[in-house]
Coordinates of C-alpha atoms and ligand atoms in Angstrom, one line a residue:
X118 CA 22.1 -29.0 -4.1
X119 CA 23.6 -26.5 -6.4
X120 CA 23.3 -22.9 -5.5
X121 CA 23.3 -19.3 -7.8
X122 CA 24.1 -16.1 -7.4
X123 CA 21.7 -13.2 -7.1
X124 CA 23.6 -11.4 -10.0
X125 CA 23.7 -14.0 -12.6
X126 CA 27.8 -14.1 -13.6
X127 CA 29.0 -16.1 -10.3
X128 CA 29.7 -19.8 -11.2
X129 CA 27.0 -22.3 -9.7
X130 CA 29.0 -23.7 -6.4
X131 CA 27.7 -26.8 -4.2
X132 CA 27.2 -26.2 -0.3
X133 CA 30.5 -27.1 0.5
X134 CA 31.7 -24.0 -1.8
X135 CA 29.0 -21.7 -0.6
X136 CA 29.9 -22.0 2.8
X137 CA 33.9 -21.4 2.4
X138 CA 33.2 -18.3 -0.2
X139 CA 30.8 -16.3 1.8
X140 CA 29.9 -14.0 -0.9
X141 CA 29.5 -15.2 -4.7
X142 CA 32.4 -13.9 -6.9
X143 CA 30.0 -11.4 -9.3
X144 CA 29.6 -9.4 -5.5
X145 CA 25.8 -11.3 -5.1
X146 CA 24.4 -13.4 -2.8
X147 CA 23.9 -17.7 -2.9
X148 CA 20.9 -19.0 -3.0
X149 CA 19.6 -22.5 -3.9
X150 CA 19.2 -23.3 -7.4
X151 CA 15.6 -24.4 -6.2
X152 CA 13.4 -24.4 -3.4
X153 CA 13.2 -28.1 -1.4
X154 CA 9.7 -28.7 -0.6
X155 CA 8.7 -30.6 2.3
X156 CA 4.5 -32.6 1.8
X157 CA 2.2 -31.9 4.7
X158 CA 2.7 -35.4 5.7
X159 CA 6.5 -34.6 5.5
X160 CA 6.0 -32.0 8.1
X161 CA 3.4 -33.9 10.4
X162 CA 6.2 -36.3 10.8
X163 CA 8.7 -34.0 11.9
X164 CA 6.6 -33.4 15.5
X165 CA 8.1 -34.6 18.3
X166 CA 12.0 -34.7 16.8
X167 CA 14.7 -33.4 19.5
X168 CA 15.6 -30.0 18.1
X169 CA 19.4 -31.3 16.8
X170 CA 17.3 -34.2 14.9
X171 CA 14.6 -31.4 13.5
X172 CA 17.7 -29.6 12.7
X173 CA 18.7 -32.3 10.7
X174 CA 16.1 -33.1 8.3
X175 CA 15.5 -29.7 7.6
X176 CA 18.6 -28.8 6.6
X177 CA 19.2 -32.1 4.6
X178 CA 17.7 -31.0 1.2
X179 CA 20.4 -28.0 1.4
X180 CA 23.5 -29.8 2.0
X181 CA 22.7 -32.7 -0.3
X182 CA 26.2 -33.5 -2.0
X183 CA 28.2 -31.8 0.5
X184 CA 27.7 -34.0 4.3
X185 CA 26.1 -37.1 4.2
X186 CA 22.7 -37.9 6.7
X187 CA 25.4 -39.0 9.4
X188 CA 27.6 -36.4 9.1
X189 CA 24.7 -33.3 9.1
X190 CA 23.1 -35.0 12.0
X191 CA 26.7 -35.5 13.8
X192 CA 27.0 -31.8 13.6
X193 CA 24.1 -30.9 14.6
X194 CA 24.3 -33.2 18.0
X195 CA 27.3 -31.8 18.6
X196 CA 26.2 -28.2 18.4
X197 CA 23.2 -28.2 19.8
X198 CA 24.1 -30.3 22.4
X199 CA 25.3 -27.9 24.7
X200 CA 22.6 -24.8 24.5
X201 CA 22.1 -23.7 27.8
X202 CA 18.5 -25.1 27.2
X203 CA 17.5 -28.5 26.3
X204 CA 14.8 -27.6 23.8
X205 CA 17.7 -24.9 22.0
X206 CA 14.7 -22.7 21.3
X207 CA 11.9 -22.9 23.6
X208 CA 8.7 -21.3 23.4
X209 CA 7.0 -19.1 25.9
X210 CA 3.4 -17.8 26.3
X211 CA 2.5 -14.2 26.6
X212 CA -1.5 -14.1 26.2
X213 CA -3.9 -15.9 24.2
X214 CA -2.6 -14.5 20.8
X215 CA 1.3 -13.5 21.5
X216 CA 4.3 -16.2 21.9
X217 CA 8.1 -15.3 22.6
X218 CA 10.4 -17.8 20.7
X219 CA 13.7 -17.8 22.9
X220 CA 16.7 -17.8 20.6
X221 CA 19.2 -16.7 23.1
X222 CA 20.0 -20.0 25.0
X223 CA 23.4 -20.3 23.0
X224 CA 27.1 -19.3 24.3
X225 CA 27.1 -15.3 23.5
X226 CA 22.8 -15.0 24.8
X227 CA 21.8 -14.1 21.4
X228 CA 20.3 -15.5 18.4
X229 CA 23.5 -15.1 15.9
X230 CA 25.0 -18.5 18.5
X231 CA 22.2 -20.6 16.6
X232 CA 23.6 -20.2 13.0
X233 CA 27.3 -19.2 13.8
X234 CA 27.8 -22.4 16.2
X235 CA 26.8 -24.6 13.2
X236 CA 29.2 -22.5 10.6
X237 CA 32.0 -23.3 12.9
X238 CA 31.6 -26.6 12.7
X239 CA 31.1 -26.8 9.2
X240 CA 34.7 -24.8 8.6
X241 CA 36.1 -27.4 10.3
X242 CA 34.9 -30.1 8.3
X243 CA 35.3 -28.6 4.9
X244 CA 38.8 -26.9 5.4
X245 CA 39.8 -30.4 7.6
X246 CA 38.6 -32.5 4.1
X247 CA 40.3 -30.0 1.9
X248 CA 43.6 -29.9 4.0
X249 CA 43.2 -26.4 4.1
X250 CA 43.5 -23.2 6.6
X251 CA 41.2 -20.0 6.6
X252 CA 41.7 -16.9 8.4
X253 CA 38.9 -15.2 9.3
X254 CA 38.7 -11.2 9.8
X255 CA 35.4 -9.3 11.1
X256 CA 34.5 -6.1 12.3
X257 CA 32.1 -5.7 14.8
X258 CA 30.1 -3.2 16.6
X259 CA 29.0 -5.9 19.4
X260 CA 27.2 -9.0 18.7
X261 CA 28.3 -10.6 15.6
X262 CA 31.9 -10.5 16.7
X263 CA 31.5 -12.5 20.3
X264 CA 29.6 -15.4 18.6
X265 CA 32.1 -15.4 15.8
X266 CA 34.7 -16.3 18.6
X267 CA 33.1 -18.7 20.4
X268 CA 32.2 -21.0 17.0
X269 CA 35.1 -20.7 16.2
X270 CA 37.7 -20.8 19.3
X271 CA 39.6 -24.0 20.0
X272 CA 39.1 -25.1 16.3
X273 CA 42.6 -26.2 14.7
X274 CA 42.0 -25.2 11.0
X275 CA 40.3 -21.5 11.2
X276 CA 41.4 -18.8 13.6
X277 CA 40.1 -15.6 13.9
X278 CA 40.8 -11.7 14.2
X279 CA 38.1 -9.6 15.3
X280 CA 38.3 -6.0 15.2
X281 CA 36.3 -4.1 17.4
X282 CA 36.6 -0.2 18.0
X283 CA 37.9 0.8 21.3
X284 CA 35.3 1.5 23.9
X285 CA 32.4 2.2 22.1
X286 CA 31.2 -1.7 22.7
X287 CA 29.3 -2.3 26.1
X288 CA 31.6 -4.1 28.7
X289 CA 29.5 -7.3 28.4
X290 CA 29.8 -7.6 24.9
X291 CA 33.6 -6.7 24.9
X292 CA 34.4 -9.4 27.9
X293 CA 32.2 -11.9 25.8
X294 CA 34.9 -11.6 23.5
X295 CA 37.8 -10.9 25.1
X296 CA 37.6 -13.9 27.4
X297 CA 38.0 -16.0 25.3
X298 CA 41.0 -17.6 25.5
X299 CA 42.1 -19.8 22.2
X300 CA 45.2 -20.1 20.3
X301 CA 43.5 -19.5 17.0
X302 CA 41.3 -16.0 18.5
X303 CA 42.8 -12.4 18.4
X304 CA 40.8 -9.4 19.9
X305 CA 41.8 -6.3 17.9
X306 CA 40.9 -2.9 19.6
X307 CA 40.7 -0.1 17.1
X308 CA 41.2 3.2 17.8
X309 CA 38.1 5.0 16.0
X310 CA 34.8 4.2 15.2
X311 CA 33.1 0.8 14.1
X312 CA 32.9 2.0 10.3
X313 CA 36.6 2.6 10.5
X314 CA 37.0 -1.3 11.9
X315 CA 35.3 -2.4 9.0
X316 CA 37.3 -0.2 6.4
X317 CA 40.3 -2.1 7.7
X318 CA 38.6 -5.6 7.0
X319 CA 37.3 -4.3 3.9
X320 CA 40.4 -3.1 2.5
X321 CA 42.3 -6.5 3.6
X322 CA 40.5 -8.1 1.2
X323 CA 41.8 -6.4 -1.5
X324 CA 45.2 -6.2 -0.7
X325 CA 47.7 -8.1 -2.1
X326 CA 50.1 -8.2 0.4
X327 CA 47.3 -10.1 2.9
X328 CA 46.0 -12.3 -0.1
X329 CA 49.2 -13.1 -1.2
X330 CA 50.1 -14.8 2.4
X331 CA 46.5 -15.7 3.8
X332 CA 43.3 -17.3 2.8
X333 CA 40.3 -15.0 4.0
X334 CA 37.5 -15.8 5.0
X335 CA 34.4 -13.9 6.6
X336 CA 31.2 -14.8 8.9
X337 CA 28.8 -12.0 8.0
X338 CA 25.2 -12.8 7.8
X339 CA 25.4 -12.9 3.9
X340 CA 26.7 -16.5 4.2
X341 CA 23.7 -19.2 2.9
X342 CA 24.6 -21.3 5.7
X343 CA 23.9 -19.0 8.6
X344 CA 20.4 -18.3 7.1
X345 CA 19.9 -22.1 6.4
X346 CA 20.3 -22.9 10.3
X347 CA 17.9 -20.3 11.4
X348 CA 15.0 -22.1 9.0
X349 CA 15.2 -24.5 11.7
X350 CA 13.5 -22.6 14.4
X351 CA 10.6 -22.0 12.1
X352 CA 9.8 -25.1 11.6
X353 CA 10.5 -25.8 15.4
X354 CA 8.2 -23.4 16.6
X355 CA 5.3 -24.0 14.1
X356 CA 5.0 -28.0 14.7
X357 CA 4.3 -27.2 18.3
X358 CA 1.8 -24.3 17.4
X359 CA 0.1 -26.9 15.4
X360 CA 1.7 -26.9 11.8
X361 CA 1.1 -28.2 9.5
X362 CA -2.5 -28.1 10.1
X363 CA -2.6 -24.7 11.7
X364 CA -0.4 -21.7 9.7
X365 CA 1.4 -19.5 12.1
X366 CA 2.6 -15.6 12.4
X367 CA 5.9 -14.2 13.3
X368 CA 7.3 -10.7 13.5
X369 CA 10.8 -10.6 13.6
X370 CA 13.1 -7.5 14.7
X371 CA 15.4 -7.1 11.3
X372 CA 18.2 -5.5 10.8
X373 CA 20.0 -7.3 8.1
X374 CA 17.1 -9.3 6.7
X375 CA 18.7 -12.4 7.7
X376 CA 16.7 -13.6 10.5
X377 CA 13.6 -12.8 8.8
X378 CA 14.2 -14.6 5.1
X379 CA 14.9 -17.1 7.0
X380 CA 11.2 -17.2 7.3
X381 CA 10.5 -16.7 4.0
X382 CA 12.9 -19.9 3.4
X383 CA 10.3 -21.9 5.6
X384 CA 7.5 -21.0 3.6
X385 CA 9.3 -21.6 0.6
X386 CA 9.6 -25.0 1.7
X387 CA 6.1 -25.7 2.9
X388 CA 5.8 -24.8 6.2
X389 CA 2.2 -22.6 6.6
X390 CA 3.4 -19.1 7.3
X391 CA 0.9 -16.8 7.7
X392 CA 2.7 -13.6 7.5
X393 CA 6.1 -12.3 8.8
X394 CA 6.3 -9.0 10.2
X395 CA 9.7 -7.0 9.6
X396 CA 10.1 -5.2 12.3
X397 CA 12.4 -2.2 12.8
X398 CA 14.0 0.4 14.8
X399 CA 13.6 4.4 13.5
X400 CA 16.1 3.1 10.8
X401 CA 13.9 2.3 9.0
X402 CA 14.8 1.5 5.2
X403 CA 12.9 -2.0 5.0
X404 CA 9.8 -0.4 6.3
X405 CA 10.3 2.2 3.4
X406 CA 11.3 -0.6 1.1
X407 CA 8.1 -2.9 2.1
X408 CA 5.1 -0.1 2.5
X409 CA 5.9 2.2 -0.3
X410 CA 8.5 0.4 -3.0
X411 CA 11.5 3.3 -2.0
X412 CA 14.4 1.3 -1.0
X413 CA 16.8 4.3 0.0
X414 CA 19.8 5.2 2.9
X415 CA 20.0 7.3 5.0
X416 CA 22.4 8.4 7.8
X417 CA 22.0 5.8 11.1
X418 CA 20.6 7.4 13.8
X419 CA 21.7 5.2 17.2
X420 CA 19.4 3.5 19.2
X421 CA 18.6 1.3 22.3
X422 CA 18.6 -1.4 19.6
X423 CA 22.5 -1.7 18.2
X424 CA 22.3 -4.5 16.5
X425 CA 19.7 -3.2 13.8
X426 CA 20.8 0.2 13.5
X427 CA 21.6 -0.5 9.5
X428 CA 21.8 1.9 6.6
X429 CA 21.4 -0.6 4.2
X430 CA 20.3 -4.4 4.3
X431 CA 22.6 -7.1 2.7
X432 CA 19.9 -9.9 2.9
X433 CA 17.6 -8.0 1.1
X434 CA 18.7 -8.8 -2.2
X435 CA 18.0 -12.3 -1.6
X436 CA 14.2 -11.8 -1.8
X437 CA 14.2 -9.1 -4.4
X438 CA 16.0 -11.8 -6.8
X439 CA 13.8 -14.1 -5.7
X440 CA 10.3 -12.8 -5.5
X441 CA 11.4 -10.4 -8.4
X442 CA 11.2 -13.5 -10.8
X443 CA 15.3 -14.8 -10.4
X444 CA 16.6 -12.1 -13.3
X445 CA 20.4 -12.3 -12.3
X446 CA 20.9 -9.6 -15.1
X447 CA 18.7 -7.4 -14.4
X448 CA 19.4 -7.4 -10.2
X449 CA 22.7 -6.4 -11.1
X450 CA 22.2 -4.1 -12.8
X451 CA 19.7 -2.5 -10.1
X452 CA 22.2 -2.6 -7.4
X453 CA 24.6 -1.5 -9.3
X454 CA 22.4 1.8 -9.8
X455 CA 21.3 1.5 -6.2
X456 CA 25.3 1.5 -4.8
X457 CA 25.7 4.5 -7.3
X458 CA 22.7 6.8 -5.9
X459 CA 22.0 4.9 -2.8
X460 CA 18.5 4.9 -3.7
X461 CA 16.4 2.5 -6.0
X462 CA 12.4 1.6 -6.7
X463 CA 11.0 -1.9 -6.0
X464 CA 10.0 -3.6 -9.6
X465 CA 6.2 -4.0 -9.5
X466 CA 6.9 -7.4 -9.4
X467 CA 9.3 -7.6 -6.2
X468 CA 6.9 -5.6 -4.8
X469 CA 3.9 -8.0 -4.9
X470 CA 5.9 -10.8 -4.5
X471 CA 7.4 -9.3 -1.6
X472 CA 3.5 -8.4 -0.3
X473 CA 2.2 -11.8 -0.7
X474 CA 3.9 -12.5 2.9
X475 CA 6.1 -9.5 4.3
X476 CA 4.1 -6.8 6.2
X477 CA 6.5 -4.2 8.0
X478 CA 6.3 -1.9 11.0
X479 CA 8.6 0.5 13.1
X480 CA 9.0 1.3 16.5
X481 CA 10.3 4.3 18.2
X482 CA 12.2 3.9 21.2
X483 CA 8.9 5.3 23.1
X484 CA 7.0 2.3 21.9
X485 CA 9.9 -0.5 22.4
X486 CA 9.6 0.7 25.9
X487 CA 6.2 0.3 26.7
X488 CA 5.8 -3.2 24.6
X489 CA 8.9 -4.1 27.1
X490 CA 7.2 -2.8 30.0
X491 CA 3.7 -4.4 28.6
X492 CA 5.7 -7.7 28.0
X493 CA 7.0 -7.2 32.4
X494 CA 3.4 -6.8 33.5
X495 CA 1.2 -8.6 31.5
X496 CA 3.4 -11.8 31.2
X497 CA 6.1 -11.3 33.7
X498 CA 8.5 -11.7 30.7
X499 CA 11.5 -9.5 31.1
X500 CA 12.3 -8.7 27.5
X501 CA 15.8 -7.3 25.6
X502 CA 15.2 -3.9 23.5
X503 CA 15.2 -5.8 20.3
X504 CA 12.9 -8.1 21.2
X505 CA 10.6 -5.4 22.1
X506 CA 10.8 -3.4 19.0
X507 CA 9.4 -6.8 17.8
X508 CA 6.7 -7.3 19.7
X509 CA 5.4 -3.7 19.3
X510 CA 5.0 -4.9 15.8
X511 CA 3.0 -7.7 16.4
X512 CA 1.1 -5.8 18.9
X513 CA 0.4 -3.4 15.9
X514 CA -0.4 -5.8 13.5
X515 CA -2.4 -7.8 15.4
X516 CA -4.3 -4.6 16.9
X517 CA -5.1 -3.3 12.9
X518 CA -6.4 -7.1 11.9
X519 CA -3.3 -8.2 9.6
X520 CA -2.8 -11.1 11.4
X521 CA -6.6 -12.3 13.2
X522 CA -7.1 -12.9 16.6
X523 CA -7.0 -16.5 16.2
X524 CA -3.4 -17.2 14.5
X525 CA -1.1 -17.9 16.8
X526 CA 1.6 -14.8 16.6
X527 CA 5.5 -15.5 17.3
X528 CA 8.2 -12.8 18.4
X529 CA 11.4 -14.0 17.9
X530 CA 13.3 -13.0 21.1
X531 CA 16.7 -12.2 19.7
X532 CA 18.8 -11.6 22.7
X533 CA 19.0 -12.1 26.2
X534 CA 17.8 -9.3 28.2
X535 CA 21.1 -9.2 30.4
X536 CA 23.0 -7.9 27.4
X537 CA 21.5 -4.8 27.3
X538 CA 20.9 -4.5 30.9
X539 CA 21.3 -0.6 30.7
X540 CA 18.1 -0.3 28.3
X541 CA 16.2 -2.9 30.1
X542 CA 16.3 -1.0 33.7
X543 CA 15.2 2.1 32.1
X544 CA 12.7 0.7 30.8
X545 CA 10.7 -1.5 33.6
X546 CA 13.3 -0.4 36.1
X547 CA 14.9 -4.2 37.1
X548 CA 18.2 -5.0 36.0
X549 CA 18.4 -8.6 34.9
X550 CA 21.3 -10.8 36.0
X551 CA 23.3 -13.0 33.3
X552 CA 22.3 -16.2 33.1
X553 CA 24.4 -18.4 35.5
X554 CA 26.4 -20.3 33.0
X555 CA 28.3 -16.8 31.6
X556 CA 27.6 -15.5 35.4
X557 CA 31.5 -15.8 36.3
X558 CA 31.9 -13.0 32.7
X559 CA 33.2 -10.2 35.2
X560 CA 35.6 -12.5 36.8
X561 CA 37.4 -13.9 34.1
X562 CA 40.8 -12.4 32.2
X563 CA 40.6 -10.7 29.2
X564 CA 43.5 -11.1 26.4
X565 CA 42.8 -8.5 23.7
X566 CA 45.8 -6.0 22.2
X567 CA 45.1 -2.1 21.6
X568 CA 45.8 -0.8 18.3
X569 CA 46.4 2.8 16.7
X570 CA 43.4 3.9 14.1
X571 CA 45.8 2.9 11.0
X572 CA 45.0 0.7 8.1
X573 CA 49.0 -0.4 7.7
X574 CA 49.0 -1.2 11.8
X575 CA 45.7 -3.3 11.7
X576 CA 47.4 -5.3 8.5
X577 CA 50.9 -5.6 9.8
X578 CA 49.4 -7.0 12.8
X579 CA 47.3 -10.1 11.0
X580 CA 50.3 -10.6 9.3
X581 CA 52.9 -11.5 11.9
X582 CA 50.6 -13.1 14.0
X583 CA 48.3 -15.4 11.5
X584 CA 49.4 -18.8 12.4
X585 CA 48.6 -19.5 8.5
X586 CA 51.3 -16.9 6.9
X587 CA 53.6 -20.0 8.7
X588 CA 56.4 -17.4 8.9
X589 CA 56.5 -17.2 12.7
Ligands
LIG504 C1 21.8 -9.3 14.6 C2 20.6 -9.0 15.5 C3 19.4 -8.6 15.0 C4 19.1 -8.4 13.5 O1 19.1 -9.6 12.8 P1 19.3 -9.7 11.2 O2 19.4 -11.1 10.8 O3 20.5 -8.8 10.9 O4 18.0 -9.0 10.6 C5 18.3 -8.4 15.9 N1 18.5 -8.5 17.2 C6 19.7 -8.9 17.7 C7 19.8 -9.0 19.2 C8 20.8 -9.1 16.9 O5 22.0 -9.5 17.5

């Protein structure tokens, strides 16, 4: 499988290449050259598969070139293998119409563990075969970071430092990272906000003195194979709703449009998609984007939902290239205008194409607490704050007659309601406990080193302790 940029100028890389550059060389986005398409029969004969061997035929088409069978399905095995449930993603029931889909059964109890754990693995392999070393460097403002760490901790080829800024992450997120204790993992706390974190990373990559010495590498949700692994839970979810004989909704709380093309990747490839919801917080952009063609930023307003308070979306490029006809020229030079004015106009033909299977909705923080508190009474489901900004979408969809009564309607649950314990209590007022395999969290040691807000401090800091600058 070959994949192209979303600009046009980028050279065509295989999977292998995707996967170590992250972001394509012209500053777009990978995406396959083509879309694999699975028959009906195809699909029919995917029911029944463990979820690592679903995983594996899913994902084959992509990585054609790159693993072979044995390898892909080794991997997957081996990183699926130790969810903290044994169907990965399980489904539950809320009423006749509404499903949860449970994507928080990984290491960090939140949705990012299903694509990171596999991108771990596959850096591994690829810098293992190529005798190389990457170090990766990431801001984070919470969840990103702590499932970074744990796909990558242990490993012998990558190691990572992760920047987050000091004491504005919640104490369960920090300890999720800071506990983990690896040779190859480095908790950076930043004095100053999360933006300044990320100026820091940003500005590494750039500098000579870093790229000189080290080979950077980052995990953002821009990289194709992050978005590849969460097609699989699609497809997971739909063969037990009755796919491919029965087409299936899902709304899914968006922040960076990862998650949800993700479902547009399944549809691509034949699964029966109904419609997917993007659902967001009061920042709101994709909602703009989708119900009236104005893709502009604002300012982030903060929220009881973190990890989709966004001013912009990076994934969203992928489906305007895509459903905008695959003009590599002609994106460019729209984002190009839009990171000039911050503002830009859907094309009348991203717009339809993007209409034929996005809807969009928002929820307030009013109405993410009363779909949680809907979710506690009605289906004794105790829900996290993102997941209930997605099921007041669905609710609201389903209530106006996008999606009828009788398809069945999928939230994906993003995180684990213990990680925002806070929001949750206010909410339906119970507190839920960590699950018991992270229940010793509070317990354990942290290791993490306190730094002043200063770009050259940040850098001097990768650079004497990177085991790949050799020097030490
Ligand atoms: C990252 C995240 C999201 C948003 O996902 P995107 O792929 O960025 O749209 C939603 N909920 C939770 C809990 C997250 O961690």
């Amino acid at each position: 499988m070959q994949y192209v940029s979303t600009r046009g100028s980028a050279p065509a890389l295989d999977f292998e290449g995707v996967t170590l550059a992250g972001l394509a060389s012209d500053g777009g986005l990978y995406l396959p050259a083509e879309w694999p398409r699975f028959s009906e029969a195809e699909i029919r004969d995917m029911r029944g598969l463990s979820y690592p061997d679903l995983a594996a035929r899913v994902m084959a088409p992509f990585v054609a070139g790159s693993l072979t069978e044995e390898e892909l399905l080794g991997l997957c095995h081996k990183v699926y293998g130790d969810f903290g449930h044994a169907a990965v993603t399980p489904l539950v029931q809320m009423d006749a119409q509404h499903w949860l889909l449970e994507l928080f059964h990984g290491p960090t109890l939140a949705f990012k563990d299903v694509a990171l754990q596999l991108l771990g693995a596959l850096f591994e392999l690829f810098l293992e075969r190529r005798d190389q070393r990457l170090t990766i460097v990431g801001a984070t403002s919470g969840d990103t970071g702590s499932a970074a760490i744990h796909a990558v901790a242990g490993g012998t080829r990558a190691e990572i430092f992760m920047l987050h800024p000091k004491g504005r992450v919640s104490e369960v997120q920090r300890r999720q990272m800071t506990t983990v204790r690896a040779p190859n993992v480095h908790n950076l706390a930043i004095e100053g906000s999360f933006d300044d974190a990320q100026a820091h990373v940003k500005r590494m990559f750039t500098d000579p003195e870093v790229t000189r010495v080290l080979d950077l590498g980052a995990v953002n949700s821009i990289n194709w194979a992050r978005l590849m692994a969460q097609v699989v839970y699609y497809f997971a979810s739909a063969l037990q709703l009755g796919a491919p004989d029965r087409s299936v909704a899902y709304s899914v709380p968006t922040g960076n449009f990862g998650d949800v093309f993700a479902g547009y990747v399944a549809a691509k490839m034949g699964l029966p998609v109904e419609r997917l919801i993007v659902a967001t917080n009061v920042n709101d952009i994709l909602h703009r984007a989708l119900s009236s063609g104005d893709y502009s930023a604002g300012g982030v307003t903060p929220t009881i939902t973190p990890s989709m308070d966004i001013q912009v979306s990076s994934n969203f490029e992928r489906l305007l290239f895509d459903a905008g006809g695959r003009d590599g020229a002609a994106l460019a030079d729209q984002m190009r205008s839009f990171e000039a004015s911050k503002a830009m106009q859907l094309t009348n033909a991203q717009a339809e194409g993007a209409a034929a299977l996005f809807t969009s909705a928002r929820a307030d923080q009013t109405e993410t607490a009363r779909a949680m508190q809907w979710a506690y009474r009605n289906a004794g489901q105790v829900i996290d704050p993102h997941t209930g900004v997605g099921l007041h979408a669905a609710q609201a969809m389903a209530a106006e007659g996008v999606v009828a009564p009788q398809v069945p309607l999928v939230t994906l649950a993003t995180a684990h309601p213990a990680k925002f314990n806070d929001a949750v209590e206010r909410a339906i007022g119970v507190r839920p406990a960590l699950p018991s395999r992270v229940g010793d969290l509070f317990g354990r040691e942290e290791s993490y080193v306190e730094l002043a807000g200063d770009y050259a401090t940040t850098r001097d800091y990768v650079l004497s302790h990177a085991a790949a600058s050799g020097e030490a």
